[in-house]
Amino acid sequence: AAAQSRPSALQSGESLATLKNESDSLKKKLEEERAKLHDVELNQVAEKVELVSALSIRTRRVLKGHGNKVLCMDWCKDKRRLVSSSQDGKVIVWDGYTLNKEHAVTMPCTWVMACAYAPSGCAVACGGLDNKCSVYPLSLDKNENLAAKKKSVAMHTNYLSGCSFTNSDMQLLTSSGDGTCALWDVESGQLLQSFHGHTADVLSLNLAPSETGNTFVSGGCDKKANVWDMLPCASVSCRLYDLRADREVAVYQKDSIIFGASSVDFSLSGRLLFAGYNDYTINVWDVLKGNRISVLFGHENRVSCVKVSPDGTSFASASWDTSLRIWA
Amino acid sequence: MADAPEQKQRVGGEEQVEEEEEEQEQPEEDEEEEDEDEASEGSVDSTEGSPRMTLAARRALRALKSLGASVDPDDDSPNMIVYRKIEDIVMFIQDEEEGVPIRTVKSFMTKIPSVVTGTDIVQWLMKNLDIEDPAEAIHVGGLIASQGYFFPISDHVLSLKDDGTFYRFQAPYFWPSNCWEPENTDYAIYLCKRTMQNKTRLELADYEAENLARLQRAFARKWEFIFMQAEAQVKIDRKKDKSERKILDSQERAFWDVHRPVPGCVNTTEMDIRKCRRMKNPHRVKKSVYGLAEEPTQVQSPVHGPVHNARKGTKEDLEKEIGFLRHQLDRHCMKMSKVAESLISYTEQYMEYDPFLTSPEPSNPWTSDDCTFWDLETSKEPSQQRVKKWGFSLDEALKDPAGQELFLKFLESEFSSENLRFWLAVQDLKQRPLLEVAERTQEIWAEFLAEGAPSTINLDSHSYERTGHNLKDPGRYSYEDAQDHIYKLMKSDSYTRFLRSNAYQDLLITRKKPEAEQGRRTSLEKFTRSVGKSLTGKRLTGLMQSS
């Protein structure tokens, strides 16, 4: 109650200690308020929901061709092509359906940690230890040297950890080890917006599906996932956080799962959560009931990236075992 | 209060490695001679008399203890968290009461000290980690082995087999949580000393011999030094009890199997480069197994970036935080029960569209090698299922090009298509390259908002004013307010009517199956057909009634 009636700390220029106290009391109040809304657990309410019938998910395609750990991948909107990037500096564009390698680019740096497919399907973006994000237009002419047409778009002061085209080929969103995320105009290379909110390396980002489409979430080494509306939450394991309740609504864990998850994605209905782990497996969780439905073996080293295809018919996984797998 | 069994002598290697023991020198013995029993029975059992503890209880205990201790920020790193979890398991699995049976096994003329079978480990993991499938237990056990916490005594490859193969536990000294990064000089000393000891069990494997040859070339100039160190190590080893040496030798070998794995095996010490660059405590890293003096100019690893000094909360940071917290308090949040219901109903609504839960018609291209499903989804003739989805939300209708087209046509029939066209124009604006933005904003103004514009949209005066103001410095987001207002208008007004319209209802009813071959039909045609059908039905029943 005291917090609201006091004059703003900003105006009275109070000491560090007083500010700390105010911050602490607000935090406590926030916790209490949120706790009042916590009337039930998600899995309790979900008891009435029918169980998911046994899934028979298997590897349907294995994409071999990278010489070293595959660090990232992204689907093309056409639901069958994908782009992947590796520690050895190679970026490959595949037709996942036919296993055909359609394009390959050698980056000047190793550890290409991020790659993304443009919505038009005509370009890919990638970057890593070079601290940049470059866009390569995909030429139909096989003989054309893609590297020659490369366009440097983003510049950070530390490694590039993630990149994603927003709604068109013209804007690129990046996250970096320098603790920031940024939005760039692809054509001019100009920085459009910069997002400072993490206190350490930003490791990943993901766009939210929404009508107007400009919300995204970023996760960092500061153990925060920020929704750019600035919403911090501590997150070390697989957790589901609901923005409307402003709290964690489920944790997906098991005694036998010792290693951390590197990447997650939802199935189209949101009922299933696919999570790739550092123990080489992929676990499929029932989002509502909280139990693990199945564990998928196949990769021979850490799973670095998991993404569901645009129409939800499959999901792809990239691994340190140098391969990618498509599961359905 | 029971303590974690770190001091147990069961895996006797620990102390011998760290300290040089003044034991009586023992002559070189032949492998086949009778060995003394392992002296583990004389160890102090610190858990004696204490109540049995479950894995969860031990974890909680460790957590409590760590609260008092000073927290090293590195302890929270993902690797450390994993190591702590594994260590909880590894300590519990060696528990006298609740663990696996570790014993000395008699074999031919020798005794094999301190071993357990693979099957025992697998069974224990299934029971204590709540695992139903043995394959999963083998997988987890294999990972724990590959991290270096236990190992097969007769193999360099660190995996777990569900059979009578013997395994031994690693000494805590060699645990990965000690941040080992052993140098090649140490590895060279190790391989060198192996060749000095005349024991079949210490013979180098092919890949080790190759490694040794390579190291000899690389360290040609300091080979004398390495050789001397190796000799010194052999001398130290000789002083130890025979049985303990067996154990120690195997633990040492297992350590190197982790840090210099067999070619083809996963190197579990490989780190994600992003974590490397954030290493806060390079001084915590242990580099030498054999206690070699640190070189005066320690070359900093090129991947270790500058230490990220944790920023102490400045006044500015706190003020920002306070502002944020106040904002959060003002937020209207939903009760968990409501959120849960919302999540449940969303998943139920979309379940039939989720290929993992409902098999797509005619089949999932990935499992059947038949692309028909994809062809149908992109066709201009939408299936009933697709049409139904447009009714979920305005967003869904607009996402599908066919849905968007139909909605536009409907709005045209109501003379309010400018709303959707405006909305689409603003979406397009946000996707344009920077150079085109200013021009496009003007075009949109001229078309939709200016006085006497050809397609004036109906904006409230407040939004209108604000938009006008935004355009003084035109940007991609100049029309956000206006777009939001128009969207809400369409959603609450036109969209609901659209769903009740004949155009939409017809598509919903007539298309039971995807008909890819069907030619285009106009709304009227479809209407006539459906009316005709219902009339026929009425006539038939009429006939039946009258007869």
Short mmCIF file of N, CA and C in Angstrom, two decimals, chain B residues 329-441:
data_model
loop_
_atom_site.label_atom_id
_atom_site.label_comp_id
_atom_site.label_asym_id
_atom_site.label_seq_id
_atom_site.Cartn_x
_atom_site.Cartn_y
_atom_site.Cartn_z
N LEU B 329 2.14 -4.37 -11.77
CA LEU B 329 1.07 -4.40 -10.78
C LEU B 329 -0.24 -3.89 -11.37
N ASP B 330 -0.11 -2.95 -12.29
CA ASP B 330 -1.31 -2.38 -12.90
C ASP B 330 -1.93 -3.31 -13.93
N ARG B 331 -1.16 -4.27 -14.38
CA ARG B 331 -1.66 -5.18 -15.41
C ARG B 331 -2.82 -6.00 -14.89
N HIS B 332 -3.79 -6.19 -15.77
CA HIS B 332 -4.89 -7.06 -15.39
C HIS B 332 -4.48 -8.48 -15.77
N CYS B 333 -4.42 -9.36 -14.81
CA CYS B 333 -4.03 -10.73 -15.09
C CYS B 333 -5.17 -11.70 -14.86
N MET B 334 -5.07 -12.81 -15.55
CA MET B 334 -6.15 -13.79 -15.45
C MET B 334 -5.87 -14.84 -14.40
N LYS B 335 -6.95 -15.39 -13.89
CA LYS B 335 -6.82 -16.49 -12.92
C LYS B 335 -6.33 -17.72 -13.66
N MET B 336 -5.60 -18.56 -12.96
CA MET B 336 -5.08 -19.79 -13.54
C MET B 336 -6.19 -20.64 -14.12
N SER B 337 -7.32 -20.73 -13.41
CA SER B 337 -8.40 -21.58 -13.87
C SER B 337 -8.89 -21.12 -15.24
N LYS B 338 -8.96 -19.81 -15.41
CA LYS B 338 -9.41 -19.28 -16.70
C LYS B 338 -8.38 -19.53 -17.79
N VAL B 339 -7.13 -19.32 -17.42
CA VAL B 339 -6.04 -19.56 -18.37
C VAL B 339 -6.05 -21.02 -18.81
N ALA B 340 -6.20 -21.91 -17.84
CA ALA B 340 -6.21 -23.33 -18.13
C ALA B 340 -7.35 -23.66 -19.09
N GLU B 341 -8.52 -23.16 -18.82
CA GLU B 341 -9.67 -23.42 -19.70
C GLU B 341 -9.39 -22.90 -21.09
N SER B 342 -8.79 -21.74 -21.16
CA SER B 342 -8.49 -21.14 -22.45
C SER B 342 -7.50 -22.00 -23.24
N LEU B 343 -6.46 -22.49 -22.57
CA LEU B 343 -5.47 -23.33 -23.24
C LEU B 343 -6.12 -24.62 -23.70
N ILE B 344 -6.96 -25.18 -22.84
CA ILE B 344 -7.62 -26.43 -23.19
C ILE B 344 -8.54 -26.25 -24.39
N SER B 345 -9.34 -25.21 -24.38
CA SER B 345 -10.26 -25.04 -25.51
C SER B 345 -9.52 -24.72 -26.79
N TYR B 346 -8.43 -24.01 -26.71
CA TYR B 346 -7.63 -23.75 -27.92
C TYR B 346 -7.10 -25.04 -28.50
N THR B 347 -6.51 -25.88 -27.66
CA THR B 347 -5.94 -27.12 -28.18
C THR B 347 -7.03 -28.02 -28.72
N GLU B 348 -8.21 -28.02 -28.08
CA GLU B 348 -9.29 -28.86 -28.58
C GLU B 348 -9.79 -28.37 -29.93
N GLN B 349 -9.87 -27.07 -30.06
CA GLN B 349 -10.35 -26.51 -31.33
C GLN B 349 -9.40 -26.85 -32.47
N TYR B 350 -8.11 -26.77 -32.19
CA TYR B 350 -7.13 -26.99 -33.25
C TYR B 350 -6.66 -28.43 -33.38
N MET B 351 -7.17 -29.31 -32.53
CA MET B 351 -6.69 -30.68 -32.55
C MET B 351 -6.85 -31.34 -33.91
N GLU B 352 -7.98 -31.10 -34.56
CA GLU B 352 -8.18 -31.76 -35.85
C GLU B 352 -7.27 -31.19 -36.93
N TYR B 353 -6.62 -30.08 -36.65
CA TYR B 353 -5.72 -29.48 -37.64
C TYR B 353 -4.27 -29.80 -37.35
N ASP B 354 -4.07 -30.52 -36.26
CA ASP B 354 -2.69 -30.86 -35.86
C ASP B 354 -2.35 -32.22 -36.43
N PRO B 355 -1.47 -32.26 -37.44
CA PRO B 355 -1.17 -33.53 -38.09
C PRO B 355 -0.60 -34.59 -37.16
N PHE B 356 -0.05 -34.18 -36.03
CA PHE B 356 0.49 -35.16 -35.10
C PHE B 356 -0.62 -35.84 -34.32
N LEU B 357 -1.77 -35.18 -34.25
CA LEU B 357 -2.87 -35.74 -33.46
C LEU B 357 -3.99 -36.28 -34.33
N THR B 358 -4.19 -35.64 -35.49
CA THR B 358 -5.23 -36.11 -36.40
C THR B 358 -4.59 -36.28 -37.77
N SER B 359 -4.63 -37.47 -38.27
CA SER B 359 -3.99 -37.72 -39.55
C SER B 359 -4.62 -36.86 -40.65
N PRO B 360 -3.79 -36.13 -41.37
CA PRO B 360 -4.34 -35.28 -42.44
C PRO B 360 -4.91 -36.13 -43.58
N GLU B 361 -5.91 -35.54 -44.30
CA GLU B 361 -6.50 -36.25 -45.43
C GLU B 361 -5.83 -35.83 -46.71
N PRO B 362 -5.47 -36.67 -47.62
CA PRO B 362 -5.57 -38.13 -47.52
C PRO B 362 -4.46 -38.77 -46.68
N SER B 363 -3.33 -38.10 -46.53
CA SER B 363 -2.25 -38.68 -45.73
C SER B 363 -1.20 -37.61 -45.44
N ASN B 364 -0.34 -37.91 -44.48
CA ASN B 364 0.75 -36.99 -44.17
C ASN B 364 1.86 -37.27 -45.18
N PRO B 365 2.24 -36.24 -45.96
CA PRO B 365 3.24 -36.47 -47.01
C PRO B 365 4.53 -37.10 -46.50
N TRP B 366 4.91 -36.80 -45.27
CA TRP B 366 6.17 -37.31 -44.74
C TRP B 366 6.13 -38.80 -44.45
N THR B 367 4.94 -39.31 -44.16
CA THR B 367 4.87 -40.73 -43.82
C THR B 367 4.42 -41.58 -45.00
N SER B 368 3.77 -40.94 -45.97
CA SER B 368 3.21 -41.74 -47.06
C SER B 368 3.89 -41.50 -48.40
N ASP B 369 4.79 -40.52 -48.44
CA ASP B 369 5.44 -40.15 -49.70
C ASP B 369 4.43 -39.75 -50.77
N ASP B 370 3.34 -39.16 -50.32
CA ASP B 370 2.31 -38.70 -51.25
C ASP B 370 1.99 -37.24 -50.92
N CYS B 371 2.25 -36.35 -51.91
CA CYS B 371 2.10 -34.92 -51.65
C CYS B 371 0.71 -34.35 -51.84
N THR B 372 -0.26 -35.18 -52.04
CA THR B 372 -1.62 -34.66 -52.29
C THR B 372 -2.08 -33.66 -51.23
N PHE B 373 -1.82 -33.95 -50.00
CA PHE B 373 -2.24 -33.05 -48.91
C PHE B 373 -1.73 -31.64 -49.15
N TRP B 374 -0.48 -31.50 -49.53
CA TRP B 374 0.09 -30.18 -49.77
C TRP B 374 -0.57 -29.50 -50.97
N ASP B 375 -0.83 -30.28 -52.00
CA ASP B 375 -1.48 -29.71 -53.19
C ASP B 375 -2.85 -29.17 -52.82
N LEU B 376 -3.57 -29.93 -52.01
CA LEU B 376 -4.91 -29.51 -51.62
C LEU B 376 -4.89 -28.24 -50.77
N GLU B 377 -3.93 -28.18 -49.87
CA GLU B 377 -3.86 -27.03 -48.98
C GLU B 377 -3.59 -25.73 -49.72
N THR B 378 -2.87 -25.82 -50.81
CA THR B 378 -2.56 -24.59 -51.53
C THR B 378 -3.54 -24.31 -52.65
N SER B 379 -4.45 -25.24 -52.87
CA SER B 379 -5.40 -25.04 -53.96
C SER B 379 -6.39 -23.93 -53.61
N LYS B 380 -6.96 -23.35 -54.66
CA LYS B 380 -7.93 -22.28 -54.45
C LYS B 380 -9.28 -22.84 -54.06
N GLU B 381 -9.41 -24.16 -54.10
CA GLU B 381 -10.66 -24.80 -53.72
C GLU B 381 -10.48 -25.33 -52.31
N PRO B 382 -10.87 -24.57 -51.34
CA PRO B 382 -10.59 -25.00 -49.97
C PRO B 382 -11.48 -26.14 -49.50
N SER B 383 -10.92 -27.01 -48.71
CA SER B 383 -11.69 -28.11 -48.13
C SER B 383 -12.59 -27.57 -47.04
N GLN B 384 -13.58 -28.38 -46.64
CA GLN B 384 -14.51 -27.93 -45.61
C GLN B 384 -13.76 -27.64 -44.32
N GLN B 385 -12.74 -28.44 -44.09
CA GLN B 385 -11.96 -28.27 -42.87
C GLN B 385 -11.27 -26.91 -42.86
N ARG B 386 -10.74 -26.53 -44.01
CA ARG B 386 -10.07 -25.24 -44.11
C ARG B 386 -11.07 -24.12 -43.92
N VAL B 387 -12.23 -24.28 -44.51
CA VAL B 387 -13.26 -23.24 -44.42
C VAL B 387 -13.73 -23.09 -42.98
N LYS B 388 -13.84 -24.21 -42.32
CA LYS B 388 -14.28 -24.19 -40.91
C LYS B 388 -13.32 -23.36 -40.07
N LYS B 389 -12.02 -23.47 -40.38
CA LYS B 389 -11.00 -22.77 -39.61
C LYS B 389 -11.17 -21.26 -39.70
N TRP B 390 -11.68 -20.78 -40.82
CA TRP B 390 -11.87 -19.33 -40.97
C TRP B 390 -12.85 -18.80 -39.93
N GLY B 391 -13.66 -19.69 -39.41
CA GLY B 391 -14.64 -19.29 -38.41
C GLY B 391 -14.07 -19.20 -37.00
N PHE B 392 -12.85 -19.63 -36.81
CA PHE B 392 -12.24 -19.60 -35.47
C PHE B 392 -11.94 -18.17 -35.06
N SER B 393 -11.42 -17.40 -35.97
CA SER B 393 -11.08 -16.01 -35.66
C SER B 393 -10.86 -15.25 -36.95
N LEU B 394 -10.92 -13.96 -36.86
CA LEU B 394 -10.67 -13.13 -38.04
C LEU B 394 -9.26 -13.38 -38.54
N ASP B 395 -8.37 -13.55 -37.60
CA ASP B 395 -6.97 -13.82 -37.91
C ASP B 395 -6.82 -15.03 -38.83
N GLU B 396 -7.54 -16.11 -38.51
CA GLU B 396 -7.47 -17.32 -39.31
C GLU B 396 -8.02 -17.08 -40.72
N ALA B 397 -9.10 -16.34 -40.77
CA ALA B 397 -9.70 -16.05 -42.09
C ALA B 397 -8.73 -15.27 -42.96
N LEU B 398 -8.05 -14.32 -42.34
CA LEU B 398 -7.13 -13.47 -43.12
C LEU B 398 -5.85 -14.19 -43.49
N LYS B 399 -5.44 -15.15 -42.65
CA LYS B 399 -4.19 -15.88 -42.90
C LYS B 399 -4.26 -16.70 -44.19
N ASP B 400 -5.43 -17.26 -44.46
CA ASP B 400 -5.61 -18.10 -45.64
C ASP B 400 -5.98 -17.21 -46.84
N PRO B 401 -5.21 -17.23 -47.90
CA PRO B 401 -5.49 -16.36 -49.05
C PRO B 401 -6.91 -16.52 -49.57
N ALA B 402 -7.42 -17.74 -49.58
CA ALA B 402 -8.78 -17.97 -50.05
C ALA B 402 -9.80 -17.34 -49.10
N GLY B 403 -9.51 -17.43 -47.82
CA GLY B 403 -10.39 -16.84 -46.82
C GLY B 403 -10.40 -15.33 -46.93
N GLN B 404 -9.22 -14.80 -47.13
CA GLN B 404 -9.07 -13.35 -47.26
C GLN B 404 -9.85 -12.84 -48.46
N GLU B 405 -9.75 -13.60 -49.54
CA GLU B 405 -10.43 -13.22 -50.78
C GLU B 405 -11.95 -13.21 -50.58
N LEU B 406 -12.44 -14.25 -49.95
CA LEU B 406 -13.88 -14.35 -49.73
C LEU B 406 -14.39 -13.24 -48.82
N PHE B 407 -13.62 -12.94 -47.80
CA PHE B 407 -14.01 -11.88 -46.86
C PHE B 407 -14.03 -10.54 -47.57
N LEU B 408 -13.04 -10.34 -48.43
CA LEU B 408 -12.97 -9.08 -49.18
C LEU B 408 -14.21 -8.92 -50.07
N LYS B 409 -14.54 -10.01 -50.74
CA LYS B 409 -15.72 -9.99 -51.61
C LYS B 409 -16.97 -9.66 -50.81
N PHE B 410 -17.05 -10.27 -49.64
CA PHE B 410 -18.21 -10.01 -48.78
C PHE B 410 -18.28 -8.54 -48.39
N LEU B 411 -17.13 -7.99 -48.02
CA LEU B 411 -17.09 -6.58 -47.62
C LEU B 411 -17.47 -5.69 -48.79
N GLU B 412 -17.06 -6.10 -49.99
CA GLU B 412 -17.42 -5.32 -51.17
C GLU B 412 -18.94 -5.29 -51.31
N SER B 413 -19.54 -6.43 -51.03
CA SER B 413 -21.00 -6.49 -51.15
C SER B 413 -21.67 -5.58 -50.12
N GLU B 414 -20.95 -5.30 -49.03
CA GLU B 414 -21.51 -4.42 -48.00
C GLU B 414 -20.96 -3.01 -48.10
N PHE B 415 -20.17 -2.79 -49.13
CA PHE B 415 -19.56 -1.47 -49.37
C PHE B 415 -18.67 -1.02 -48.21
N SER B 416 -17.95 -1.97 -47.61
CA SER B 416 -17.01 -1.58 -46.56
C SER B 416 -15.65 -2.22 -46.78
N SER B 417 -15.34 -2.49 -48.04
CA SER B 417 -14.06 -3.16 -48.31
C SER B 417 -12.86 -2.28 -48.02
N GLU B 418 -13.06 -0.96 -47.93
CA GLU B 418 -11.92 -0.07 -47.68
C GLU B 418 -11.25 -0.41 -46.35
N ASN B 419 -12.01 -0.94 -45.41
CA ASN B 419 -11.42 -1.29 -44.12
C ASN B 419 -10.34 -2.35 -44.27
N LEU B 420 -10.72 -3.43 -44.95
CA LEU B 420 -9.76 -4.50 -45.14
C LEU B 420 -8.61 -4.05 -46.03
N ARG B 421 -8.93 -3.28 -47.03
CA ARG B 421 -7.87 -2.83 -47.93
C ARG B 421 -6.89 -1.94 -47.21
N PHE B 422 -7.41 -1.14 -46.31
CA PHE B 422 -6.52 -0.29 -45.50
C PHE B 422 -5.63 -1.17 -44.62
N TRP B 423 -6.25 -2.13 -43.97
CA TRP B 423 -5.51 -3.01 -43.07
C TRP B 423 -4.39 -3.72 -43.84
N LEU B 424 -4.72 -4.22 -45.03
CA LEU B 424 -3.73 -4.92 -45.85
C LEU B 424 -2.62 -3.97 -46.30
N ALA B 425 -2.99 -2.76 -46.62
CA ALA B 425 -1.99 -1.78 -47.05
C ALA B 425 -0.99 -1.49 -45.94
N VAL B 426 -1.49 -1.41 -44.70
CA VAL B 426 -0.59 -1.13 -43.57
C VAL B 426 0.31 -2.33 -43.32
N GLN B 427 -0.22 -3.54 -43.45
CA GLN B 427 0.61 -4.74 -43.31
C GLN B 427 1.72 -4.71 -44.34
N ASP B 428 1.35 -4.36 -45.55
CA ASP B 428 2.33 -4.31 -46.62
C ASP B 428 3.39 -3.24 -46.34
N LEU B 429 2.94 -2.11 -45.80
CA LEU B 429 3.86 -1.02 -45.48
C LEU B 429 4.97 -1.50 -44.56
N LYS B 430 4.60 -2.31 -43.58
CA LYS B 430 5.57 -2.78 -42.59
C LYS B 430 6.57 -3.74 -43.19
N GLN B 431 6.26 -4.24 -44.38
CA GLN B 431 7.16 -5.20 -45.00
C GLN B 431 8.03 -4.57 -46.07
N ARG B 432 7.87 -3.29 -46.27
CA ARG B 432 8.64 -2.63 -47.33
C ARG B 432 10.04 -2.28 -46.87
N PRO B 433 10.97 -2.17 -47.82
CA PRO B 433 12.30 -1.66 -47.44
C PRO B 433 12.19 -0.21 -46.99
N LEU B 434 13.13 0.17 -46.16
CA LEU B 434 13.12 1.48 -45.52
C LEU B 434 12.93 2.64 -46.49
N LEU B 435 13.61 2.54 -47.64
CA LEU B 435 13.58 3.63 -48.60
C LEU B 435 12.19 3.92 -49.14
N GLU B 436 11.36 2.88 -49.16
CA GLU B 436 10.02 3.06 -49.74
C GLU B 436 8.98 3.49 -48.72
N VAL B 437 9.35 3.47 -47.46
CA VAL B 437 8.37 3.72 -46.40
C VAL B 437 7.69 5.08 -46.48
N ALA B 438 8.48 6.11 -46.59
CA ALA B 438 7.90 7.47 -46.58
C ALA B 438 6.86 7.63 -47.69
N GLU B 439 7.23 7.17 -48.87
CA GLU B 439 6.32 7.30 -50.01
C GLU B 439 5.02 6.52 -49.79
N ARG B 440 5.18 5.32 -49.31
CA ARG B 440 4.00 4.47 -49.09
C ARG B 440 3.05 5.07 -48.06
N THR B 441 3.61 5.65 -47.01
CA THR B 441 2.74 6.23 -45.98
C THR B 441 1.89 7.35 -46.59
#
